[in-house]
C-alpha cells in the first residue's frame, strides 16, 4: 500500500491500520531527511498549505509549519484573533476565502469538536485536523505511536497507560484508537471525576491507583490537567492532584522494571510530572517533539498524493 485510503486526516477513528502503518513507515524516511545537513526536499514544491488556527498552539503549529517548509510547500498562516472571524464571518466563509487564493490543503485547529469534519464536507481542499476541542488530535497520536515504536519495536501486546485528565483530552482519545489499531493494550488512569462515563466501552482497562498503573505498563503517557477546558472543579486543588496522581523519579525507581515516560506537552512541572521524572533517562518527551516534524511531513506528503 503506497496511498492513504482517505483524502483527509480528520481523526484516527476514520483511518485504517494500514493507513497508520504507512504514515509511520513514511515518517521513518522523513526522520532520516531532517537529520541530514540539508534538511529540505522538494516533495510539495507546488502545494500551498494554510494553517488555520482558531485556538492557541505553540508546539503543534511550529511543528506543522516546519514540516511544510521542509517539504518545500508554500505556507500561509491564519490566526482567528486578528481575522474577520471577530467580525462575525462563518467558518466555511473564512476557509472558502482562503481557498479562493488557490490553497491546496488546510491544517486546522478549532475549539468545536467535529469542526474539521464539517469543513471536509463543505470545501474541496485536503483537511488535516490539528485538534478539535476535546475530540481528537490525530497527528499527536501518530507521533506518540512512532516514538513508542522507536523505543519498543512493534507495539502489538505492549501495555500503554494514559494517566491524567482523560475527560478533557483529545490526545487520550486519539491515542486509544491508534494504539488499539496497532495491537497494544491500553489502560487509563486518573481521578474518577476526570474519567469519561463512556470510557470502558472503548475496550480499555480503567485504574484509579497510579502506582498500580505504573507497575502494569511498559509506557506511561502522562497528560496535563486541562484547566482551560474545565467549567467546574473536578478535584480540590492542584496540590492534592499532584499528591495522588503526580509522577516523580522516586516512584519510577521503585518499580521492578524500567518504563518509558511520555508527555504531549506542555508539561505542568510539579503537577502531573516532577522535573526529575520529566528530565530522566526514561523520558522520551523531546524525542516526541522531534518525531512530530517527521510524522507531520509524512501526513502532508501522503495526503497531497490523494486526489478526488
CSV table of C-alpha atoms in Angstrom, one decimal:
chain,number,residue,atom,x,y,z
A,1,UNK,CA,0.0,0.0,0.0
A,2,UNK,CA,1.5,3.3,-1.1
A,3,UNK,CA,-1.5,5.6,-0.8
A,4,UNK,CA,-3.8,6.6,2.1
A,5,UNK,CA,-7.5,5.4,1.9
A,6,UNK,CA,-8.7,8.9,2.6
A,7,UNK,CA,-8.1,12.5,1.3
A,8,UNK,CA,-8.4,14.0,4.8
A,9,UNK,CA,-6.9,13.3,8.3
A,10,UNK,CA,-9.9,14.1,10.5
A,11,UNK,CA,-9.2,11.6,13.3
A,12,UNK,CA,-7.6,8.2,14.0
A,13,UNK,CA,-11.1,6.6,14.2
A,14,UNK,CA,-11.6,7.3,10.5
A,15,UNK,CA,-8.4,5.7,9.2
A,16,UNK,CA,-7.3,2.1,8.9
A,17,UNK,CA,-4.4,0.2,10.5
A,18,UNK,CA,-2.8,0.1,7.0
A,19,UNK,CA,-3.0,3.9,6.8
A,20,UNK,CA,-1.4,4.2,10.2
A,21,UNK,CA,1.5,1.8,9.3
A,22,UNK,CA,2.0,3.7,6.0
A,23,UNK,CA,2.3,7.0,7.8
A,24,UNK,CA,4.7,5.6,10.4
A,25,UNK,CA,6.9,4.0,7.7
A,26,UNK,CA,7.0,7.2,5.7
A,27,UNK,CA,7.8,9.2,8.8
A,28,UNK,CA,10.9,7.0,9.4
A,29,UNK,CA,12.2,8.0,6.0
A,30,UNK,CA,11.5,11.7,6.7
A,31,UNK,CA,13.2,11.5,10.1
A,32,UNK,CA,16.4,10.5,8.2
A,33,UNK,CA,15.9,13.5,5.9
A,34,UNK,CA,15.5,16.0,8.8
A,35,UNK,CA,18.7,14.8,10.3
A,36,UNK,CA,20.8,15.5,7.2
A,37,UNK,CA,22.9,18.7,6.9
A,38,UNK,CA,20.4,19.8,4.1
A,39,UNK,CA,17.0,19.2,5.6
A,40,UNK,CA,14.8,20.2,2.7
A,41,UNK,CA,13.2,18.0,0.0
A,42,UNK,CA,11.1,19.3,-3.0
A,43,UNK,CA,8.2,16.9,-2.4
A,44,UNK,CA,5.5,19.5,-2.1
A,45,UNK,CA,7.0,22.3,-4.1
A,46,UNK,CA,3.8,23.2,-6.0
A,47,UNK,CA,1.5,22.8,-3.0
A,48,UNK,CA,0.1,25.7,-0.9
A,49,UNK,CA,-0.9,24.9,2.7
A,50,UNK,CA,-2.9,27.1,5.0
A,51,UNK,CA,-2.5,26.8,8.8
A,52,UNK,CA,-5.9,27.9,10.2
A,53,UNK,CA,-5.7,28.0,14.0
A,54,UNK,CA,-8.8,29.1,16.0
A,55,UNK,CA,-7.1,28.1,19.3
A,56,UNK,CA,-3.7,28.8,20.8
A,57,UNK,CA,-0.9,26.5,19.9
A,58,UNK,CA,2.9,26.5,20.1
A,59,UNK,CA,4.3,23.0,19.5
A,60,UNK,CA,1.7,21.8,17.0
A,61,UNK,CA,1.7,25.0,14.9
A,62,UNK,CA,5.5,25.2,14.8
A,63,UNK,CA,5.8,21.5,14.1
A,64,UNK,CA,3.3,21.7,11.1
A,65,UNK,CA,5.0,24.9,9.8
A,66,UNK,CA,8.4,23.3,9.9
A,67,UNK,CA,7.2,20.1,8.3
A,68,UNK,CA,5.6,22.1,5.5
A,69,UNK,CA,8.8,24.1,4.9
A,70,UNK,CA,11.0,21.0,5.0
A,71,UNK,CA,8.8,19.7,2.2
A,72,UNK,CA,9.2,23.0,0.2
A,73,UNK,CA,5.5,23.8,0.4
A,74,UNK,CA,4.2,27.4,0.3
A,75,UNK,CA,2.8,28.2,3.7
A,76,UNK,CA,0.0,30.7,4.7
A,77,UNK,CA,-0.6,31.3,8.4
A,78,UNK,CA,-4.0,32.4,9.7
A,79,UNK,CA,-4.9,33.4,13.3
A,80,UNK,CA,-8.5,33.9,14.3
A,81,UNK,CA,-7.6,36.6,16.8
A,82,UNK,CA,-6.8,39.2,14.1
A,83,UNK,CA,-9.2,38.0,11.4
A,84,UNK,CA,-12.7,38.6,10.1
A,85,UNK,CA,-14.0,35.8,12.4
A,86,UNK,CA,-14.1,38.6,15.0
A,87,UNK,CA,-16.5,40.5,12.7
A,88,UNK,CA,-18.9,37.5,12.5
A,89,UNK,CA,-17.6,35.6,9.5
A,90,UNK,CA,-18.5,31.9,9.5
A,91,UNK,CA,-16.0,29.1,9.4
A,92,UNK,CA,-17.0,28.0,5.9
A,93,UNK,CA,-16.8,31.5,4.5
A,94,UNK,CA,-13.4,32.1,6.2
A,95,UNK,CA,-11.9,28.9,4.7
A,96,UNK,CA,-13.5,29.4,1.3
A,97,UNK,CA,-12.0,32.9,1.1
A,98,UNK,CA,-8.6,31.3,1.8
A,99,UNK,CA,-9.2,28.6,-0.8
A,100,UNK,CA,-10.2,31.2,-3.4
A,101,UNK,CA,-6.5,32.2,-3.2
A,102,UNK,CA,-5.7,28.7,-4.6
A,103,UNK,CA,-4.7,26.9,-1.4
A,104,UNK,CA,-4.5,23.1,-1.7
A,105,UNK,CA,-4.6,21.9,1.9
A,106,UNK,CA,-5.9,23.2,5.2
A,107,UNK,CA,-4.4,22.3,8.6
A,108,UNK,CA,-7.0,23.4,11.2
A,109,UNK,CA,-7.3,23.6,15.0
A,110,UNK,CA,-10.7,24.5,16.4
A,111,UNK,CA,-12.4,24.6,19.8
A,112,UNK,CA,-15.5,22.8,18.5
A,113,UNK,CA,-15.4,19.0,18.2
A,114,UNK,CA,-16.3,18.0,14.6
A,115,UNK,CA,-15.2,21.3,13.0
A,116,UNK,CA,-12.7,19.6,10.6
A,117,UNK,CA,-15.4,17.0,9.7
A,118,UNK,CA,-17.9,19.8,8.9
A,119,UNK,CA,-15.3,21.6,6.8
A,120,UNK,CA,-14.3,18.5,4.9
A,121,UNK,CA,-17.9,18.2,3.7
A,122,UNK,CA,-18.1,21.8,2.6
A,123,UNK,CA,-14.8,22.6,0.9
A,124,UNK,CA,-12.6,20.9,-1.8
A,125,UNK,CA,-9.2,21.0,-0.1
A,126,UNK,CA,-7.5,18.3,1.9
A,127,UNK,CA,-8.2,18.9,5.6
A,128,UNK,CA,-5.8,17.9,8.4
A,129,UNK,CA,-7.2,18.1,12.0
A,130,UNK,CA,-4.7,19.7,14.3
A,131,UNK,CA,-7.0,19.3,17.3
A,132,UNK,CA,-10.8,19.8,17.5
A,133,UNK,CA,-11.9,20.6,21.1
A,134,UNK,CA,-11.9,17.6,23.4
A,135,UNK,CA,-12.5,15.2,20.4
A,136,UNK,CA,-9.3,14.2,18.6
A,137,UNK,CA,-5.7,15.2,17.9
A,138,UNK,CA,-4.6,12.6,15.3
A,139,UNK,CA,-1.1,13.7,14.5
A,140,UNK,CA,-0.2,13.7,18.2
A,141,UNK,CA,-1.3,10.1,18.5
A,142,UNK,CA,0.7,9.2,15.4
A,143,UNK,CA,3.9,10.8,16.7
A,144,UNK,CA,3.3,9.1,20.1
A,145,UNK,CA,3.0,5.7,18.4
A,146,UNK,CA,6.1,6.4,16.2
A,147,UNK,CA,8.1,7.4,19.4
A,148,UNK,CA,6.9,4.3,21.2
A,149,UNK,CA,7.8,2.1,18.2
A,150,UNK,CA,11.3,3.6,18.1
A,151,UNK,CA,11.8,2.6,21.7
A,152,UNK,CA,10.0,-0.7,22.0
A,153,UNK,CA,9.6,-2.0,18.4
A,154,UNK,CA,6.3,-3.5,17.3
A,155,UNK,CA,3.5,-2.3,19.7
A,156,UNK,CA,1.4,-5.4,19.4
A,157,UNK,CA,0.9,-6.7,23.0
A,158,UNK,CA,2.7,-3.7,24.6
A,159,UNK,CA,1.0,-2.1,27.6
A,160,UNK,CA,0.4,1.6,27.5
A,161,UNK,CA,-1.1,3.6,30.4
A,162,UNK,CA,-2.6,7.0,29.7
A,163,UNK,CA,-2.5,8.9,33.0
A,164,UNK,CA,-4.2,12.2,33.9
A,165,UNK,CA,-7.1,14.3,32.7
A,166,UNK,CA,-8.7,11.8,30.3
A,167,UNK,CA,-12.1,13.6,30.3
A,168,UNK,CA,-10.9,16.8,28.6
A,169,UNK,CA,-8.1,15.4,26.5
A,170,UNK,CA,-8.2,15.0,22.7
A,171,UNK,CA,-4.8,13.3,22.9
A,172,UNK,CA,-6.2,10.4,25.0
A,173,UNK,CA,-9.0,9.5,22.6
A,174,UNK,CA,-6.7,9.6,19.5
A,175,UNK,CA,-4.1,7.6,21.4
A,176,UNK,CA,-6.6,4.9,22.4
A,177,UNK,CA,-7.8,4.5,18.8
A,178,UNK,CA,-4.3,4.4,17.4
A,179,UNK,CA,-2.8,2.1,19.9
A,180,UNK,CA,-5.7,-0.4,19.7
A,181,UNK,CA,-5.4,-0.5,15.9
A,182,UNK,CA,-1.7,-1.3,16.3
A,183,UNK,CA,-2.5,-4.2,18.8
A,184,UNK,CA,-1.4,-2.6,22.1
A,185,UNK,CA,-3.3,-2.9,25.4
A,186,UNK,CA,-4.4,0.4,26.8
A,187,UNK,CA,-5.2,1.5,30.4
A,188,UNK,CA,-6.5,4.9,31.5
A,189,UNK,CA,-5.7,6.1,35.0
A,190,UNK,CA,-6.9,9.3,36.8
A,191,UNK,CA,-9.4,10.6,39.4
A,192,UNK,CA,-12.9,9.2,38.7
A,193,UNK,CA,-14.1,12.8,38.1
A,194,UNK,CA,-11.6,13.1,35.2
A,195,UNK,CA,-12.6,9.8,33.5
A,196,UNK,CA,-15.4,9.9,30.9
A,197,UNK,CA,-18.5,7.8,31.7
A,198,UNK,CA,-18.2,6.0,28.3
A,199,UNK,CA,-14.5,5.1,28.8
A,200,UNK,CA,-15.0,1.4,29.5
A,201,UNK,CA,-17.0,1.0,26.3
A,202,UNK,CA,-13.8,1.8,24.3
A,203,UNK,CA,-12.2,-1.5,25.4
A,204,UNK,CA,-9.6,0.0,27.8
A,205,UNK,CA,-8.7,-1.0,31.3
A,206,UNK,CA,-9.5,1.6,34.0
A,207,UNK,CA,-7.3,2.1,37.1
A,208,UNK,CA,-7.7,4.7,39.8
A,209,UNK,CA,-4.3,3.9,41.6
A,210,UNK,CA,-1.4,5.5,39.8
A,211,UNK,CA,1.2,3.1,41.3
A,212,UNK,CA,-0.7,0.1,40.0
A,213,UNK,CA,-0.9,1.7,36.5
A,214,UNK,CA,2.8,2.3,36.5
A,215,UNK,CA,3.5,-1.3,37.7
A,216,UNK,CA,1.3,-2.6,34.9
A,217,UNK,CA,2.6,-0.6,31.9
A,218,UNK,CA,5.5,-0.5,29.5
A,219,UNK,CA,4.9,3.1,28.7
A,220,UNK,CA,3.3,5.9,30.8
A,221,UNK,CA,1.8,8.7,28.6
A,222,UNK,CA,1.2,11.4,31.1
A,223,UNK,CA,-1.4,14.2,30.3
A,224,UNK,CA,-1.7,17.6,31.9
A,225,UNK,CA,-4.7,18.9,33.7
A,226,UNK,CA,-6.7,21.0,31.1
A,227,UNK,CA,-7.8,23.8,33.4
A,228,UNK,CA,-8.8,26.0,30.5
A,229,UNK,CA,-11.5,23.4,29.5
A,230,UNK,CA,-12.8,22.8,33.0
A,231,UNK,CA,-16.1,24.7,33.8
A,232,UNK,CA,-16.3,23.3,37.3
A,233,UNK,CA,-13.9,21.9,39.9
A,234,UNK,CA,-13.1,18.3,39.4
A,235,UNK,CA,-10.7,17.9,42.4
A,236,UNK,CA,-10.0,20.0,45.5
A,237,UNK,CA,-6.6,21.6,44.4
A,238,UNK,CA,-3.6,21.1,42.1
A,239,UNK,CA,-1.6,20.2,45.2
A,240,UNK,CA,-3.9,17.4,46.1
A,241,UNK,CA,-4.0,16.1,42.5
A,242,UNK,CA,-0.2,16.2,42.5
A,243,UNK,CA,-0.1,14.3,45.8
A,244,UNK,CA,-2.3,11.4,44.4
A,245,UNK,CA,-1.6,11.4,40.7
A,246,UNK,CA,1.7,13.2,40.2
A,247,UNK,CA,4.6,11.1,39.0
A,248,UNK,CA,8.2,11.5,40.2
A,249,UNK,CA,11.5,9.8,39.9
A,250,UNK,CA,11.3,8.1,43.2
A,251,UNK,CA,8.1,6.3,42.0
A,252,UNK,CA,9.8,5.3,38.8
A,253,UNK,CA,12.8,3.9,40.7
A,254,UNK,CA,10.6,1.9,43.0
A,255,UNK,CA,9.2,-0.1,40.0
A,256,UNK,CA,10.7,-3.5,39.3
A,257,UNK,CA,11.2,-2.6,35.6
A,258,UNK,CA,12.2,0.5,33.6
A,259,UNK,CA,9.2,2.1,31.9
A,260,UNK,CA,9.1,4.8,29.2
A,261,UNK,CA,7.7,8.2,30.2
A,262,UNK,CA,6.0,10.4,27.7
A,263,UNK,CA,4.1,13.7,27.7
A,264,UNK,CA,2.4,15.5,24.8
A,265,UNK,CA,3.3,18.9,26.3
A,266,UNK,CA,3.1,21.5,27.6
A,267,UNK,CA,4.2,20.0,30.9
A,268,UNK,CA,2.9,21.5,34.2
A,269,UNK,CA,6.1,20.6,36.1
A,270,UNK,CA,5.4,19.7,39.7
A,271,UNK,CA,1.7,18.8,39.0
A,272,UNK,CA,1.4,15.7,36.8
A,273,UNK,CA,5.1,15.2,36.4
A,274,UNK,CA,8.1,16.3,38.5
A,275,UNK,CA,11.2,17.7,36.9
A,276,UNK,CA,13.4,14.8,37.9
A,277,UNK,CA,10.9,12.4,36.1
A,278,UNK,CA,10.4,14.6,33.0
A,279,UNK,CA,14.2,15.0,32.6
A,280,UNK,CA,15.2,11.4,33.4
A,281,UNK,CA,16.7,9.0,31.0
A,282,UNK,CA,13.4,7.1,30.9
A,283,UNK,CA,11.7,10.2,29.4
A,284,UNK,CA,11.3,10.5,25.6
A,285,UNK,CA,9.5,13.8,25.7
A,286,UNK,CA,12.0,15.7,23.5
A,287,UNK,CA,12.1,12.7,21.1
A,288,UNK,CA,8.3,13.2,20.7
A,289,UNK,CA,8.8,16.8,19.6
A,290,UNK,CA,11.5,15.8,17.1
A,291,UNK,CA,9.3,13.0,15.7
A,292,UNK,CA,6.4,15.3,15.4
A,293,UNK,CA,8.0,17.1,12.5
A,294,UNK,CA,8.8,13.8,10.6
A,295,UNK,CA,5.3,12.4,11.3
A,296,UNK,CA,3.6,15.6,10.1
A,297,UNK,CA,5.8,15.6,7.0
A,298,UNK,CA,4.6,12.1,6.3
A,299,UNK,CA,0.9,13.0,6.7
A,300,UNK,CA,1.2,16.1,4.4
A,301,UNK,CA,3.2,14.2,1.8
A,302,UNK,CA,0.8,11.3,1.7
A,303,UNK,CA,-2.4,13.4,1.7
A,304,UNK,CA,-1.0,15.5,-1.2
A,305,UNK,CA,-0.9,12.3,-3.2
A,306,UNK,CA,-4.6,11.6,-2.7
A,307,UNK,CA,-6.9,13.3,-5.2
A,308,UNK,CA,-10.7,13.3,-5.5
